[in-house]
Amino acid sequence: MVKEQLAARGITDQAVLRAMETVPRHLFVNEALHPTAYEDRPLPIACGQTISQPYTVALMCQLLMAERGMKVLEIGTGSGYQAAVLREMGLNVFSVERIQELYTKTKDLLTKKLGYYDIQLFLSDGTLGLELFAPFDRIIVAAGGPTIPDALKNQLAKNGIMLIPVGCERMSQNLIRVFKSGNVCKEENHGTTTFVDLVGKQGW
Ligand code: SAH
């Protein structure tokens, strides 16, 4: 997976490649899907949600331009796979999920089964961010909404970077990288992508 799907397609960040090599992706999907877990495609998880294709996870991690020890907020914990990759990159991870069933299942996997007790998990509407723990050096949103939530822009640190799929059509977005300089946010488009809905007060 790492050589053919990631390194060969332009993922050069060594911290990302190492993390993707370390995290056992098959443990984040149902046992029936274990044989296909490392294939070049997204896979279903519970509650009609998906775990992104390995390349998409790696690309987002690389575009974050994160350094060890940084505080990162992930919106859309889902299976917990991306949170584990971010943790293996040496980041201090806060991750928010809105669906109770996924939150409970993933918390059990990440902590009791995999020992990631330092990933902080929350059950809430991530479009509102995590005011109590802000600001964040990096924010990564794993679901697509119609606009960039103001709450997330506000909770991004000065000189922070955010990645978010944005689009006014469902299941078709542009991957936007936001650079915050002082209080001004500059946006950069990284092409079309497909994420599940970002559902919430500042989402769908
Ligand atoms: N990063 C995940 C991807 C999960 S798919 C992984 O590695 O598996 C996106 C997730 O975003 C879904 O679990 C969905 O329930 C969640 N989501 C959608 N809107 C949300 C919101 N407002 N707050 C928190 N999570 C949200």
Short mmCIF file of C-alpha atoms and ligand atoms in Angstrom, two decimals:
data_model
loop_
_atom_site.label_atom_id
_atom_site.label_comp_id
_atom_site.label_asym_id
_atom_site.label_seq_id
_atom_site.Cartn_x
_atom_site.Cartn_y
_atom_site.Cartn_z
CA MET A 1 0.00 0.00 0.00
CA VAL A 2 2.65 2.53 1.05
CA LYS A 3 4.97 2.05 -1.94
CA GLU A 4 2.45 1.61 -4.73
CA GLN A 5 -0.46 3.78 -3.65
CA LEU A 6 1.32 6.53 -1.72
CA ALA A 7 5.03 6.99 -2.48
CA ALA A 8 4.55 6.33 -6.21
CA ARG A 9 1.81 8.99 -6.34
CA GLY A 10 3.70 11.82 -4.74
CA ILE A 11 3.38 11.34 -1.00
CA THR A 12 6.87 12.30 0.14
CA ASP A 13 6.37 13.31 3.78
CA GLN A 14 8.31 10.64 5.69
CA ALA A 15 6.27 11.09 8.86
CA VAL A 16 3.08 10.36 6.88
CA LEU A 17 4.56 7.32 5.11
CA ARG A 18 5.88 5.90 8.38
CA ALA A 19 2.55 6.42 10.15
CA MET A 20 0.61 4.79 7.30
CA GLU A 21 2.97 1.83 7.49
CA THR A 22 2.51 1.51 11.25
CA VAL A 23 -1.27 1.76 11.71
CA PRO A 24 -3.02 -1.62 11.08
CA ARG A 25 -5.79 -0.41 8.71
CA HIS A 26 -7.61 -3.77 8.71
CA LEU A 27 -8.50 -3.39 12.39
CA PHE A 28 -10.63 -0.32 11.55
CA VAL A 29 -13.09 -2.24 9.33
CA ASN A 30 -15.34 -5.28 9.87
CA GLU A 31 -13.66 -8.66 9.89
CA ALA A 32 -15.35 -9.58 6.61
CA LEU A 33 -13.50 -6.67 4.96
CA HIS A 34 -10.04 -7.52 6.35
CA PRO A 35 -8.78 -9.03 3.07
CA THR A 36 -9.64 -5.80 1.19
CA ALA A 37 -8.55 -3.31 3.84
CA TYR A 38 -5.34 -2.22 2.07
CA GLU A 39 -6.89 -1.83 -1.39
CA ASP A 40 -6.91 1.48 -3.23
CA ARG A 41 -10.45 2.53 -2.30
CA PRO A 42 -12.70 3.76 0.50
CA LEU A 43 -14.49 1.13 2.59
CA PRO A 44 -17.80 1.13 4.46
CA ILE A 45 -17.79 1.42 8.26
CA ALA A 46 -20.89 1.38 10.49
CA CYS A 47 -23.86 3.79 10.23
CA GLY A 48 -23.56 4.38 6.45
CA GLN A 49 -20.19 6.14 6.82
CA THR A 50 -16.88 5.38 5.10
CA ILE A 51 -13.18 5.18 5.87
CA SER A 52 -11.31 7.12 3.16
CA GLN A 53 -9.06 5.56 0.54
CA PRO A 54 -5.45 5.28 1.85
CA TYR A 55 -4.22 7.88 -0.69
CA THR A 56 -6.81 10.43 0.46
CA VAL A 57 -5.85 9.94 4.12
CA ALA A 58 -2.15 10.35 3.26
CA LEU A 59 -2.71 13.36 0.98
CA MET A 60 -4.69 15.18 3.67
CA CYS A 61 -2.03 14.41 6.29
CA GLN A 62 0.70 15.70 3.96
CA LEU A 63 -1.21 18.87 3.00
CA LEU A 64 -1.53 19.67 6.71
CA MET A 65 2.25 20.38 6.85
CA ALA A 66 2.21 19.45 10.53
CA GLU A 67 5.16 19.21 12.89
CA ARG A 68 5.54 16.85 15.83
CA GLY A 69 3.79 18.02 18.99
CA MET A 70 1.26 20.24 17.21
CA LYS A 71 -2.33 20.29 18.42
CA VAL A 72 -4.69 18.98 15.73
CA LEU A 73 -8.48 18.88 15.69
CA GLU A 74 -10.10 16.22 13.51
CA ILE A 75 -13.82 16.51 12.68
CA GLY A 76 -15.36 13.11 11.86
CA THR A 77 -13.63 10.40 13.90
CA GLY A 78 -15.51 7.63 12.07
CA SER A 79 -13.49 4.43 12.34
CA GLY A 80 -10.62 6.24 14.08
CA TYR A 81 -8.13 5.37 11.32
CA GLN A 82 -7.12 8.91 10.41
CA ALA A 83 -6.89 9.86 14.10
CA ALA A 84 -4.47 6.96 14.64
CA VAL A 85 -2.36 8.04 11.64
CA LEU A 86 -2.22 11.62 12.94
CA ARG A 87 -1.20 10.28 16.36
CA GLU A 88 1.56 8.16 14.82
CA MET A 89 2.83 11.35 13.11
CA GLY A 90 3.52 12.65 16.60
CA LEU A 91 0.57 15.03 16.82
CA ASN A 92 -1.58 15.81 19.83
CA VAL A 93 -4.97 14.67 18.51
CA PHE A 94 -8.47 15.85 19.45
CA SER A 95 -11.19 14.16 17.41
CA VAL A 96 -14.95 14.77 17.29
CA GLU A 97 -17.71 12.40 16.09
CA ARG A 98 -21.45 13.14 16.00
CA ILE A 99 -22.80 9.56 15.84
CA GLN A 100 -22.97 7.89 19.26
CA GLU A 101 -22.58 4.33 17.95
CA LEU A 102 -19.38 5.16 16.06
CA TYR A 103 -18.00 7.19 18.96
CA THR A 104 -18.46 4.30 21.40
CA LYS A 105 -17.12 1.60 19.09
CA THR A 106 -14.11 3.67 18.02
CA LYS A 107 -13.26 4.75 21.55
CA ASP A 108 -13.07 1.09 22.55
CA LEU A 109 -10.85 0.23 19.56
CA LEU A 110 -8.46 3.17 19.91
CA THR A 111 -8.01 2.87 23.66
CA LYS A 112 -8.53 -0.68 24.98
CA LYS A 113 -7.50 -2.52 21.83
CA LEU A 114 -4.77 -0.25 20.39
CA GLY A 115 -3.60 1.64 23.47
CA TYR A 116 -3.99 5.17 22.05
CA TYR A 117 -5.13 6.59 25.38
CA ASP A 118 -3.72 10.00 24.47
CA ILE A 119 -6.11 10.59 21.54
CA GLN A 120 -8.90 12.72 22.98
CA LEU A 121 -12.32 11.74 21.65
CA PHE A 122 -15.53 13.77 21.86
CA LEU A 123 -19.16 13.13 20.97
CA SER A 124 -20.57 16.41 19.63
CA ASP A 125 -21.30 18.53 16.55
CA GLY A 126 -17.86 19.15 15.11
CA THR A 127 -19.04 22.03 12.92
CA LEU A 128 -18.89 24.03 16.15
CA GLY A 129 -15.33 22.88 16.85
CA LEU A 130 -14.11 22.39 20.41
CA GLU A 131 -14.15 25.87 21.90
CA LEU A 132 -12.79 24.68 25.23
CA PHE A 133 -9.54 23.36 23.75
CA ALA A 134 -8.98 26.00 21.03
CA PRO A 135 -6.87 27.28 19.37
CA PHE A 136 -5.63 24.42 17.19
CA ASP A 137 -2.46 24.49 15.07
CA ARG A 138 -4.15 22.29 12.50
CA ILE A 139 -7.76 21.32 11.72
CA ILE A 140 -8.72 18.45 9.44
CA VAL A 141 -12.34 17.84 8.45
CA ALA A 142 -13.17 14.34 7.18
CA ALA A 143 -16.68 15.17 5.88
CA GLY A 144 -17.93 17.66 3.28
CA GLY A 145 -20.12 20.66 4.03
CA PRO A 146 -21.59 23.54 1.98
CA THR A 147 -19.27 26.16 3.48
CA ILE A 148 -16.31 26.44 5.85
CA PRO A 149 -17.77 26.70 9.37
CA ASP A 150 -16.93 30.06 10.97
CA ALA A 151 -16.41 28.30 14.32
CA LEU A 152 -13.56 26.29 12.81
CA LYS A 153 -11.94 29.37 11.23
CA ASN A 154 -12.13 31.12 14.60
CA GLN A 155 -10.61 28.17 16.46
CA LEU A 156 -7.67 27.89 14.07
CA ALA A 157 -4.47 29.29 15.60
CA LYS A 158 -2.73 32.30 14.04
CA ASN A 159 -0.56 30.76 11.26
CA GLY A 160 -2.72 27.63 11.45
CA ILE A 161 -3.73 25.41 8.54
CA MET A 162 -7.10 23.73 7.96
CA LEU A 163 -8.14 21.11 5.39
CA ILE A 164 -11.80 20.75 4.52
CA PRO A 165 -13.86 19.37 1.63
CA VAL A 166 -16.35 22.08 0.59
CA GLY A 167 -19.11 22.01 -2.03
CA CYS A 168 -22.69 23.04 -2.55
CA GLU A 169 -23.51 19.63 -4.03
CA ARG A 170 -23.59 16.57 -1.82
CA MET A 171 -20.89 13.89 -2.32
CA SER A 172 -18.82 16.19 -4.54
CA GLN A 173 -16.52 18.77 -3.04
CA ASN A 174 -13.29 20.69 -3.56
CA LEU A 175 -10.56 19.92 -1.07
CA ILE A 176 -9.75 23.35 0.37
CA ARG A 177 -6.63 24.24 2.32
CA VAL A 178 -7.05 27.31 4.51
CA PHE A 179 -4.02 29.29 5.70
CA LYS A 180 -4.68 31.66 8.56
CA SER A 181 -2.41 34.64 8.89
CA GLY A 182 -3.35 36.90 11.80
CA ASN A 183 -7.12 36.94 11.46
CA VAL A 184 -7.17 36.61 7.69
CA CYS A 185 -7.90 33.26 6.02
CA LYS A 186 -6.55 32.51 2.54
CA GLU A 187 -7.99 29.53 0.63
CA GLU A 188 -6.28 27.21 -1.82
CA ASN A 189 -8.11 24.59 -3.95
CA HIS A 190 -6.64 21.08 -4.16
CA GLY A 191 -9.12 19.57 -6.60
CA THR A 192 -12.32 17.57 -6.50
CA THR A 193 -12.98 14.89 -3.94
CA THR A 194 -15.86 12.84 -2.48
CA PHE A 195 -16.66 12.80 1.23
CA VAL A 196 -19.78 11.92 3.22
CA ASP A 197 -21.90 14.81 4.53
CA LEU A 198 -20.72 17.11 7.27
CA VAL A 199 -23.95 17.28 9.25
CA GLY A 200 -24.49 19.97 11.87
CA LYS A 201 -25.32 23.56 12.81
CA GLN A 202 -22.68 24.92 10.43
CA GLY A 203 -22.88 22.02 7.93
CA TRP A 204 -25.74 20.28 6.08
N1 SAH B 1 -11.68 10.06 9.55
C1 SAH B 1 -12.62 8.97 9.44
C2 SAH B 1 -13.55 9.21 8.29
C3 SAH B 1 -14.96 8.96 8.68
S1 SAH B 1 -16.21 9.45 7.55
C4 SAH B 1 -11.91 7.62 9.36
O1 SAH B 1 -10.67 7.59 9.31
O2 SAH B 1 -12.57 6.60 9.42
C5 SAH B 1 -16.72 10.99 8.23
C6 SAH B 1 -17.27 10.99 9.60
O3 SAH B 1 -17.69 12.33 9.90
C7 SAH B 1 -18.50 10.11 9.84
O4 SAH B 1 -18.22 9.22 10.87
C8 SAH B 1 -19.59 11.12 10.24
O5 SAH B 1 -20.49 10.62 11.20
C9 SAH B 1 -18.75 12.26 10.80
N2 SAH B 1 -19.42 13.56 10.87
C10 SAH B 1 -20.26 14.14 9.97
N3 SAH B 1 -20.66 15.35 10.42
C11 SAH B 1 -20.06 15.53 11.63
C12 SAH B 1 -20.09 16.59 12.60
N4 SAH B 1 -20.81 17.71 12.44
N5 SAH B 1 -19.35 16.44 13.73
C13 SAH B 1 -18.61 15.32 13.94
N6 SAH B 1 -18.55 14.29 13.06
C14 SAH B 1 -19.27 14.40 11.91
#
